[in-house]
Amino acid sequence: MRASRIRRLSTELANQIAAGEVVERPASIVKELVENALDAGATRIAVTVELGGKRLVRVEDDGEGMTPDDAVLALERHATSKIRRVEDLAAISTLGFRGEALPSIASVSHLLLRTRTQGASRGTEIRVSGGVVASTREVGAPEGTTLEVTDLFYNVPARRKFLKSDGAETTQVSRLVTQLALGHPDVGFTLTSGPRRLLQCPPAASLADRLFQLYKDRSDLVEVGKSAAGVQVTGFVAALAGPGQGPVRGPQNIFVNGRAVKDRTIAHAIVHAYSTATIKERSPEVHLFLEVPPDRVDVNVHPTKAEVRFLEPSLVHEVVRRALSEALGQGPAPEITLDVVAGGGAAQQPGSSGPAPATAMGAPGGGDRWQPLAETPRGGAPVVGAGYEQPLRDLVREVRPAAVEAVPVAVDRPLLPLGQFRDTFIIAIDDDGIAIIDQHVAHERVLFEQVMERLTTGSLESQRLLTPMIIELPPAERQALAAHGPALERLGFEVEEFGGDSVRIAAMPALVGLAACEAAVRALAQDLDGLDQGSAIDETLRRIAATTACHAAVKANDRLTPEKMVYILDELRRTAHSSVCPHGRPVIVRLSRREIEKRFERI
Ligand SMILES: Nc1ncnc2c1ncn2[C@@H]1O[C@H](COP(=O)(O)OP(=O)(O)O)[C@@H](O)[C@H]1O
Ligand SMILES: [Mg+2]
């Protein structure tokens, strides 16, 4: 008979194995300890690390503390105050619940726990080494809890070897504390590394204040706020028009019920929202907070609780996508101010060097051609014939009844076009002032969103050319077109090698006019040639869509009929992101009624 080979693992070894999942590096310890402090209702949390946390991680809180008995229990495996019954698992409202962190950490370090409950006369101090309790005694201690973890992995050299340099570990800790601080604005945080204070955030009244403490002034972020179907989304995300003509790149902090998570559903919704708005999304900075009823999200998916599972992922996806879309569409149109010299001469910029944006509205001198809408040479129904005393809203309703029922978006008041300036800008008015719209970028924005919208449901309408078009292109560009055949086809292009230096275009998207076809294909070839190898298909489609929209749009110097102007403004109004083009250029600038009245000394 063979001797039995199966043996029950010692508690210490079992804890070390669990530690393999929970404790990867100093930052994981900081995460577990800070989450415990938050669960204990702390209002101030101080984190200290030395040598990137390898020598020391200390977390001090002013939370509820532990009684002597609880302090002993807290170090045992599967001991927790946060759940009791299996039903509790279905609606978890605390950050912790597994009862694993303290025993796991204690099994791979030297741990000191000092704690005192609110109002108790004495505190408790427990020392543990490699998972074995070394001493327990009564001590004087501040109210709250301090945990000190020293010599991480001193007894597991294999794990110690995987730690990065002190600097790299400090960076991880600092990122993590920043994220936790962002997730809990009402709690004060400090982070100290050796002699350096890396972070200091007193308790803040709002998320906006906390963002300011952490990242200073962020006018390149827009606020998100939406609540639908029991899901609430708040936060701040990169605006479409960042400093580099596109949303700023940066960290993506996602919180579900106060817990920082990585979640593919949410990540996808973010990409989706940005991809219908801009071609420069890549990795936009977002700080998003979801509140979901605890019984509709499962947090018990992953040992480090970094992932969650939603009961209704597509609902969450939709609410997040809409929340972002609405927020991104809300960027206000930039305002311009007038500088008028009494007597009507050319505008002078008092003491300014270089022309201010206002000069675009400077005195319309000799060559500048205004086209009053009613007298447009190409005819068409005069739009303003009814006179201005009629409310503008009614006027526009008269021209295009559907205009008024559009969904609320950035440009949510109907704009009445008066005419074109230099055949390039549409001049329009509404009750709030005068708007100048770049006709090309406005139309481009409209078409881009239409194209992206249709792509999500299938492919774009294509039109076959009666005589295929033959275009000569450099080899690299021919290659680029060939390599992206399927993507081009989804947008309605049919392009094939024609031998020699040529490609043959047999079909193109219906929305691109024949006249613009060759230019569009040349631009696409260059664009796709410049695209990073291995770009995601989404990215490729977005690029093609942007180039297609650009070439299908009316150009600068195109004379527009009144109907076309009304159409563009009308569509722009339905467009979610009407104030910037997909490349981040402004679509519209406004001269407010207030500014005009001020200049004419009417207020
Ligand atoms: N900073 C703290 N303040 C008060 N109680 C704490 C603190 N840290 C841990 N505890 C107590 O110790 C228990 C075990 O902690 P832990 O091992 O992290 O498991 P969990 O957080 O999953 O319950 C907690 O349930 C809590 O009751
Ligand atoms: Mg915990």
XYZ file of C-alpha atoms and ligand atoms in Angstrom:
631
model
C 0.000 0.000 0.000
C 1.219 3.439 -0.985
C 1.404 6.087 1.764
C -1.084 8.932 1.413
C 0.418 11.802 -0.547
C -2.256 14.422 -0.077
C -1.639 16.855 2.754
C -3.559 19.851 4.041
C -1.512 23.052 3.528
C -0.483 25.013 6.591
C -2.378 28.273 7.150
C 0.775 30.275 6.400
C 1.302 28.540 3.088
C -2.368 28.893 2.124
C -2.135 32.615 2.865
C 1.027 32.945 0.830
C -0.699 31.325 -2.092
C -3.603 33.748 -1.757
C -1.061 36.559 -1.526
C 0.124 35.532 -4.978
C -3.154 36.846 -6.318
C -3.764 39.857 -4.122
C -0.267 41.170 -3.453
C 1.695 41.670 -6.601
C 3.686 44.749 -5.672
C 3.754 47.588 -3.143
C 0.991 49.407 -5.006
C -1.331 46.429 -4.446
C -0.715 46.699 -0.701
C -1.446 50.405 -0.772
C -4.678 49.676 -2.642
C -5.906 47.079 -0.137
C -4.975 49.152 2.911
C -6.467 52.387 1.587
C -9.659 50.553 0.609
C -9.887 49.216 4.148
C -9.447 52.743 5.480
C -12.201 54.009 3.175
C -14.494 51.179 4.255
C -13.791 52.203 7.859
C -15.173 55.667 7.114
C -11.855 57.529 7.258
C -11.869 61.233 6.394
C -8.086 61.500 6.187
C -5.664 58.895 4.922
C -1.882 59.257 4.988
C 0.234 56.924 2.864
C 3.987 56.672 3.333
C 6.402 54.547 1.311
C 10.142 53.986 1.453
C 12.188 52.522 -1.393
C 9.125 52.347 -3.575
C 7.281 50.517 -0.800
C 9.713 47.605 -0.716
C 11.113 48.637 2.635
C 7.963 50.261 4.026
C 4.320 50.899 3.242
C 2.413 52.708 5.970
C -1.252 53.660 5.801
C -2.755 55.724 8.640
C -6.441 56.512 8.863
C -8.861 58.229 11.232
C -11.623 55.689 10.622
C -13.677 53.659 13.080
C -10.763 51.498 14.298
C -10.966 47.940 15.637
C -11.598 46.497 19.083
C -8.814 44.238 20.451
C -10.767 41.099 19.516
C -11.549 42.332 16.016
C -7.928 43.303 15.481
C -6.870 39.699 16.097
C -9.623 38.334 13.887
C -8.891 40.772 11.066
C -5.587 38.995 10.480
C -7.211 35.632 9.973
C -8.111 34.277 6.606
C -11.692 34.821 5.444
C -12.417 37.061 8.402
C -14.430 40.121 7.434
C -16.914 42.506 8.964
C -18.352 43.403 5.557
C -20.495 40.434 4.603
C -22.135 37.682 6.596
C -24.412 35.653 4.377
C -24.317 34.505 0.808
C -27.138 36.961 -0.013
C -24.829 39.831 0.922
C -22.634 38.951 -2.031
C -25.428 40.027 -4.353
C -25.314 43.657 -3.246
C -21.897 44.728 -2.032
C -21.532 48.338 -0.995
C -18.040 48.190 0.529
C -14.730 48.065 -1.326
C -13.564 44.949 0.515
C -15.528 41.781 1.291
C -13.211 38.822 0.743
C -11.403 38.946 4.071
C -8.154 38.078 2.359
C -6.048 41.187 2.219
C -4.625 41.441 5.730
C -3.692 37.748 6.166
C -2.233 37.674 2.646
C -0.100 40.752 3.195
C 0.939 39.541 6.643
C 2.135 36.229 5.195
C 4.728 37.853 2.940
C 6.041 40.706 5.119
C 6.493 42.004 8.636
C 3.242 43.651 9.588
C 2.364 45.994 12.409
C -1.254 46.829 13.167
C -2.085 49.605 15.608
C -5.695 50.555 16.143
C -8.087 52.238 18.534
C -11.873 52.515 18.189
C -13.493 55.902 18.568
C -13.829 56.714 22.255
C -11.884 53.683 23.572
C -9.293 54.493 26.226
C -6.567 52.203 24.909
C -5.516 50.866 21.567
C -4.169 47.514 20.389
C -0.892 46.706 18.686
C -0.232 43.432 16.899
C 2.983 42.368 15.189
C 3.021 39.581 12.636
C 6.018 38.077 10.856
C 5.584 35.880 7.824
C 1.992 35.254 8.823
C 2.748 34.274 12.432
C 1.565 36.561 15.231
C 4.667 37.673 17.161
C 3.102 39.910 19.796
C -0.172 41.488 20.886
C -0.316 44.307 23.431
C -2.316 47.243 24.667
C -0.875 50.601 23.653
C -1.718 54.256 23.487
C -2.740 55.069 19.914
C -4.653 57.726 18.028
C -8.242 56.893 17.081
C -8.275 55.045 13.810
C -5.907 52.488 12.362
C -2.301 52.373 11.233
C -0.867 49.499 9.242
C 2.818 49.221 8.590
C 4.132 46.682 6.134
C 7.910 46.268 6.100
C 10.301 44.142 4.049
C 7.803 42.965 1.500
C 8.538 39.453 0.164
C 11.447 39.032 2.610
C 10.450 35.352 2.830
C 9.558 34.866 -0.869
C 12.726 35.808 -2.802
C 11.190 34.589 -6.056
C 8.524 37.274 -5.824
C 10.938 39.964 -4.682
C 12.906 39.508 -7.890
C 9.906 40.581 -9.951
C 9.695 43.987 -8.330
C 10.823 46.914 -10.461
C 13.212 49.690 -9.455
C 12.322 51.828 -6.451
C 11.440 54.685 -8.776
C 9.130 52.565 -10.914
C 7.345 51.144 -7.857
C 6.962 54.653 -6.427
C 5.384 55.770 -9.696
C 2.879 52.935 -9.503
C 2.004 53.828 -5.916
C 1.641 57.461 -6.820
C -0.664 56.679 -9.742
C -2.757 54.472 -7.569
C -3.111 56.996 -4.736
C -3.993 59.664 -7.292
C -6.732 57.417 -8.612
C -8.048 56.598 -5.150
C -8.018 60.290 -4.253
C -9.966 61.071 -7.399
C -12.487 58.377 -6.542
C -13.102 59.840 -3.085
C -12.990 63.644 -3.221
C -14.435 64.046 0.272
C -11.510 62.184 1.857
C -8.156 63.907 2.479
C -5.080 62.117 1.103
C -1.352 62.555 1.485
C 1.392 60.489 -0.078
C 4.956 60.702 1.149
C 7.921 58.898 -0.357
C 11.015 59.077 1.860
C 11.510 62.787 2.482
C 9.264 63.884 -0.404
C 5.596 64.810 -0.200
C 4.220 63.550 -3.525
C 0.595 64.373 -3.003
C -1.435 66.488 -0.638
C -5.178 66.804 -1.044
C -7.307 68.091 1.805
C -10.923 66.880 1.772
C -12.655 68.518 -1.211
C -16.250 69.607 -1.641
C -16.647 68.242 -5.160
C -15.045 66.188 -7.869
C -14.187 69.381 -9.744
C -12.264 70.642 -6.705
C -10.430 67.339 -6.370
C -9.518 67.385 -10.045
C -8.127 70.863 -9.548
C -6.076 69.702 -6.543
C -4.626 66.840 -8.541
C -4.304 68.255 -12.051
C -4.628 72.061 -11.683
C -6.700 74.015 -14.176
C -8.306 71.765 -16.748
C -10.327 73.835 -19.148
C -9.614 71.116 -21.729
C -12.036 68.775 -19.933
C -15.813 68.894 -20.135
C -18.226 67.813 -17.450
C -20.350 64.700 -17.893
C -23.647 64.203 -16.124
C -26.371 61.798 -17.086
C -28.751 59.523 -15.332
C -30.897 56.984 -17.123
C -32.433 53.618 -16.375
C -30.989 53.630 -12.869
C -27.435 54.178 -14.078
C -25.766 57.459 -13.206
C -22.682 58.723 -15.018
C -20.735 61.762 -13.840
C -17.201 63.010 -14.311
C -14.929 64.969 -16.592
C -13.609 63.954 -20.009
C -11.321 65.419 -22.663
C -13.093 68.039 -24.763
C -13.070 67.560 -28.519
C -10.970 70.644 -29.143
C -7.894 70.205 -26.983
C -4.686 72.188 -27.351
C -3.429 69.979 -30.191
C -6.709 70.325 -32.099
C -8.144 67.176 -30.642
C -8.983 65.683 -27.258
C -6.086 65.556 -24.792
C -4.638 62.131 -24.174
C -4.310 61.028 -20.612
C -5.272 58.614 -17.875
C -8.604 56.810 -18.077
C -9.973 56.547 -14.566
C -13.201 54.591 -14.404
C -15.068 54.073 -11.157
C -18.073 51.905 -10.563
C -19.725 52.604 -7.210
C -16.504 54.194 -5.980
C -14.315 51.307 -7.058
C -11.649 51.852 -9.715
C -12.127 49.204 -12.394
C -11.000 48.164 -15.815
C -14.020 47.357 -17.878
C -14.271 46.556 -21.551
C -17.904 47.564 -21.886
C -17.180 51.043 -20.589
C -13.912 51.339 -22.520
C -15.754 50.463 -25.705
C -18.513 52.971 -25.027
C -15.855 55.676 -24.591
C -14.159 54.825 -27.880
C -17.528 54.753 -29.567
C -18.539 58.172 -28.260
C -15.272 59.764 -29.334
C -15.061 57.988 -32.654
C -18.289 59.500 -33.905
C -16.989 62.894 -32.831
C -13.331 63.078 -33.764
C -10.661 61.218 -35.648
C -8.114 62.133 -32.985
C -9.478 60.117 -30.108
C -6.738 57.512 -29.584
C -6.688 57.544 -25.812
C -8.664 60.498 -24.485
C -8.336 61.457 -20.848
C -11.457 60.468 -18.918
C -12.447 60.472 -15.277
C -15.799 58.742 -15.139
C -17.946 57.739 -12.208
C -20.751 55.248 -12.601
C -23.310 54.585 -9.931
C -25.149 51.338 -10.531
C -27.528 49.700 -8.036
C -25.343 47.173 -6.169
C -27.632 44.299 -7.133
C -27.066 45.013 -10.812
C -23.315 44.739 -10.763
C -21.221 41.788 -9.593
C -17.917 42.831 -8.033
C -16.931 39.325 -7.009
C -15.246 38.463 -10.287
C -11.569 38.991 -9.662
C -9.291 38.566 -6.602
C -8.088 42.168 -6.783
C -11.652 43.312 -7.495
C -10.380 45.241 -10.517
C -13.140 43.948 -12.743
C -16.877 43.925 -12.453
C -19.682 42.203 -14.288
C -22.806 44.140 -15.186
C -26.186 42.476 -15.189
C -27.114 44.561 -18.242
C -23.892 45.442 -20.072
C -25.589 46.856 -23.146
C -27.636 49.232 -21.025
C -24.502 50.476 -19.274
C -22.795 50.831 -22.652
C -25.628 52.916 -23.992
C -25.884 55.229 -20.993
C -22.119 55.854 -20.955
C -22.003 56.450 -24.695
C -24.864 58.916 -24.559
C -23.510 60.663 -21.489
C -20.235 61.270 -23.307
C -21.834 62.198 -26.596
C -23.957 64.814 -24.928
C -21.062 66.199 -22.931
C -18.805 66.361 -25.972
C -21.479 68.146 -27.956
C -21.787 70.821 -25.327
C -18.564 72.645 -26.052
C -19.756 76.235 -26.455
C -19.004 78.079 -29.672
C -16.071 80.421 -29.151
C -17.149 84.019 -28.739
C -15.638 86.965 -30.508
C -15.700 90.583 -29.491
C -15.913 93.672 -31.598
C -13.496 96.531 -31.640
C -15.192 99.420 -33.329
C -13.746 102.913 -33.624
C -16.346 105.659 -33.565
C -16.779 107.001 -37.075
C -16.791 103.600 -38.716
C -13.104 103.314 -39.714
C -11.211 100.040 -39.783
C -11.024 98.316 -36.435
C -7.982 99.080 -34.315
C -6.774 96.641 -31.721
C -5.894 98.884 -28.789
C -2.387 97.979 -27.725
C -2.568 94.535 -29.254
C 0.072 92.928 -31.362
C -1.268 90.964 -34.261
C -4.863 90.632 -35.290
C -7.372 89.387 -32.764
C -10.100 86.980 -33.905
C -12.368 90.013 -33.927
C -10.794 91.239 -37.138
C -12.717 88.585 -38.974
C -15.693 90.782 -38.266
C -13.846 94.055 -38.942
C -15.329 96.617 -41.253
C -16.367 94.904 -44.463
C -14.153 96.882 -46.829
C -14.337 97.299 -50.581
C -13.747 93.814 -51.944
C -15.706 91.941 -49.317
C -18.869 90.690 -50.850
C -22.042 90.202 -48.859
C -24.843 88.284 -50.428
C -28.180 89.140 -48.958
C -30.101 85.909 -49.037
C -33.212 87.320 -50.647
C -31.234 88.526 -53.620
C -29.156 85.460 -54.272
C -28.437 85.382 -57.995
C -29.300 81.709 -58.286
C -32.798 82.453 -57.144
C -34.554 80.129 -54.750
C -37.326 81.094 -52.391
C -36.471 84.256 -50.482
C -36.250 83.234 -46.894
C -36.378 86.541 -45.112
C -39.175 88.068 -47.123
C -41.577 87.767 -44.224
C -39.678 90.417 -42.305
C -37.711 90.335 -39.100
C -40.523 91.299 -36.797
C -41.725 87.721 -37.022
C -40.035 85.604 -34.344
C -37.039 83.817 -35.781
C -38.193 80.462 -34.572
C -41.355 80.709 -36.615
C -39.456 81.876 -39.638
C -37.277 78.874 -39.664
C -40.196 76.598 -39.032
C -41.691 78.049 -42.150
C -38.661 77.108 -44.197
C -38.102 73.681 -42.745
C -40.671 72.416 -40.301
C -38.468 69.602 -39.014
C -35.787 71.998 -37.835
C -37.487 72.862 -34.604
C -38.093 69.327 -33.365
C -34.435 68.333 -33.402
C -32.907 66.784 -30.294
C -31.232 69.237 -27.932
C -27.632 69.743 -28.988
C -24.992 72.435 -28.762
C -26.434 74.643 -31.461
C -29.957 74.177 -30.254
C -31.566 77.362 -31.471
C -32.360 77.511 -35.155
C -29.939 79.808 -36.910
C -31.267 81.819 -39.807
C -28.718 82.208 -42.588
C -28.469 85.712 -44.038
C -25.860 85.059 -46.670
C -22.272 84.154 -47.297
C -19.129 86.101 -46.570
C -16.501 85.631 -49.279
C -18.352 82.501 -50.373
C -16.679 80.736 -47.467
C -18.495 81.620 -44.275
C -22.215 81.512 -43.618
C -23.444 84.480 -41.643
C -26.466 83.615 -39.567
C -28.499 85.101 -36.745
C -30.715 83.983 -33.940
C -32.108 85.674 -30.844
C -28.743 85.447 -29.116
C -26.569 87.101 -31.683
C -24.699 86.639 -34.905
C -22.907 83.442 -35.855
C -20.195 82.915 -38.405
C -19.986 79.371 -39.643
C -17.176 77.908 -41.680
C -19.268 76.217 -44.352
C -16.705 73.564 -45.190
C -15.951 72.390 -41.662
C -19.628 72.580 -40.735
C -20.642 70.375 -43.628
C -17.682 68.099 -42.982
C -18.786 67.633 -39.375
C -22.317 66.821 -40.484
C -21.196 64.287 -43.080
C -18.639 62.678 -40.799
C -21.276 61.929 -38.209
C -23.679 60.643 -40.819
C -21.014 58.348 -42.211
C -19.961 57.057 -38.789
C -23.562 56.538 -37.787
C -24.288 54.521 -40.903
C -21.114 52.500 -40.529
C -22.260 51.260 -37.152
C -25.297 49.739 -38.805
C -23.621 48.398 -41.923
C -22.003 49.995 -44.889
C -22.417 53.160 -46.877
C -24.438 53.544 -50.031
C -22.239 53.136 -53.072
C -22.647 54.398 -56.593
C -21.204 52.596 -59.593
C -19.332 54.741 -62.112
C -20.535 54.534 -65.709
C -16.969 54.681 -66.878
C -14.503 53.496 -64.275
C -11.912 56.110 -63.361
C -8.220 55.332 -63.804
C -5.797 57.163 -61.515
C -1.997 56.992 -61.411
C -0.501 56.727 -57.963
C 2.958 56.134 -56.431
C 3.576 52.461 -55.491
C 3.344 52.924 -51.713
C -0.018 54.593 -52.036
C -1.347 51.955 -54.414
C -0.212 49.390 -51.895
C -1.988 51.236 -49.082
C -5.259 51.302 -51.015
C -4.974 47.602 -51.835
C -4.226 46.729 -48.220
C -7.385 48.437 -46.999
C -9.756 47.116 -49.646
C -12.407 45.747 -47.267
C -12.522 48.943 -45.189
C -12.804 51.067 -48.323
C -15.588 48.834 -49.536
C -17.594 49.387 -46.369
C -17.543 53.057 -47.178
C -18.634 52.416 -50.736
C -15.328 52.600 -52.609
C -14.377 49.917 -55.077
C -10.708 50.334 -55.933
C -8.546 47.769 -57.715
C -5.042 47.565 -59.165
C -5.154 48.344 -62.845
C -1.620 47.390 -63.806
C 1.319 49.727 -64.227
C 1.079 52.720 -61.926
C -2.687 52.861 -61.969
C -5.688 51.950 -59.932
C -9.205 51.634 -61.237
C -12.164 53.063 -59.356
C -15.367 51.252 -60.220
C -17.614 52.620 -57.483
C -17.552 55.304 -54.835
C -19.725 56.487 -51.944
C -22.935 58.083 -53.187
C -22.348 61.147 -51.079
C -19.080 62.056 -52.833
C -19.752 63.899 -56.056
C -18.133 62.649 -59.241
C -16.098 65.841 -59.472
C -14.561 65.229 -56.053
C -13.916 61.518 -56.604
C -10.350 61.651 -57.854
C -9.223 64.103 -55.177
C -10.890 61.943 -52.525
C -9.118 58.781 -53.682
C -5.745 60.556 -53.844
C -6.240 61.925 -50.336
C -7.287 58.491 -49.076
C -4.232 56.859 -50.626
C -1.944 59.340 -48.903
C -3.815 59.059 -45.661
C -3.797 55.276 -45.575
C -0.140 55.229 -46.561
C 0.607 57.409 -43.531
C -1.432 55.231 -41.174
C 0.505 53.181 -38.627
C 0.891 49.569 -39.608
C -1.468 47.464 -37.576
C -3.886 50.286 -36.832
C -7.186 48.956 -35.607
C -9.914 48.624 -38.201
C -11.977 51.218 -36.311
C -9.162 53.704 -36.637
C -8.830 52.979 -40.342
C -12.551 53.349 -40.946
C -12.594 56.589 -39.035
C -9.744 57.967 -41.125
C -11.462 56.976 -44.338
C -14.728 58.439 -43.089
C -13.041 61.738 -42.208
C -11.325 62.002 -45.581
C -14.509 61.060 -47.393
C -16.532 63.609 -45.427
C -13.925 66.250 -46.139
C -14.111 65.653 -49.878
C -17.864 65.325 -50.025
C -18.381 68.581 -48.121
C -18.902 71.947 -49.775
C -15.638 73.839 -50.124
C -14.488 77.299 -49.261
C -15.270 79.600 -52.179
C -18.327 77.552 -53.152
C -21.335 79.733 -53.646
C -24.302 78.231 -51.780
C -27.992 78.473 -52.468
C -30.191 79.604 -49.587
C -31.597 76.099 -49.386
C -28.145 74.628 -49.045
C -27.275 77.063 -46.257
C -30.481 76.284 -44.398
C -29.778 72.592 -44.928
C -26.237 72.799 -43.542
C -27.268 74.790 -40.474
C -30.204 72.539 -39.923
C -28.127 69.375 -40.102
C -25.471 70.976 -37.943
C -28.091 71.555 -35.339
C -28.970 67.865 -35.291
C -25.341 66.934 -35.051
C -24.165 65.901 -31.651
C -20.811 67.655 -31.758
C -21.583 70.712 -33.748
C -19.010 73.145 -32.435
C -15.809 71.476 -33.656
C -14.898 69.499 -36.770
C -13.555 65.919 -36.556
C -10.033 67.343 -36.616
C -10.771 69.708 -33.742
C -11.125 72.931 -35.734
C -13.901 75.291 -34.696
C -17.050 75.158 -36.813
C -18.757 78.241 -35.522
C -17.887 81.493 -33.785
C -20.427 83.757 -32.193
C -20.856 87.426 -31.638
C -23.253 87.695 -28.765
C -26.208 89.985 -28.627
C -24.788 91.386 -25.408
C -21.550 92.289 -27.111
C -23.372 93.984 -29.977
C -25.643 95.941 -27.654
C -22.673 96.942 -25.543
C -20.840 98.267 -28.571
C -23.821 100.358 -29.633
C -24.202 101.610 -26.094
C -27.653 100.151 -25.754
C -26.911 98.643 -22.353
N -8.208 50.426 8.450
C -9.143 49.666 9.033
N -10.004 50.216 9.911
C -10.954 49.457 10.509
N -11.113 48.139 10.296
C -10.280 47.530 9.429
C -9.257 48.256 8.753
N -8.585 47.404 7.968
C -9.170 46.194 8.132
N -10.187 46.265 9.008
C -11.057 45.147 9.436
O -10.399 43.956 9.106
C -11.220 43.127 8.310
C -10.353 42.330 7.315
O -9.745 43.185 6.344
P -9.359 42.584 4.947
O -8.448 41.435 5.179
O -8.865 43.668 4.100
O -10.709 42.016 4.412
P -11.981 42.765 3.813
O -11.608 44.185 3.601
O -12.234 42.047 2.548
O -13.073 42.590 4.816
C -12.175 44.078 7.643
O -13.386 43.430 7.314
C -12.378 45.132 8.718
O -13.359 44.769 9.606
Mg -9.941 44.819 2.611
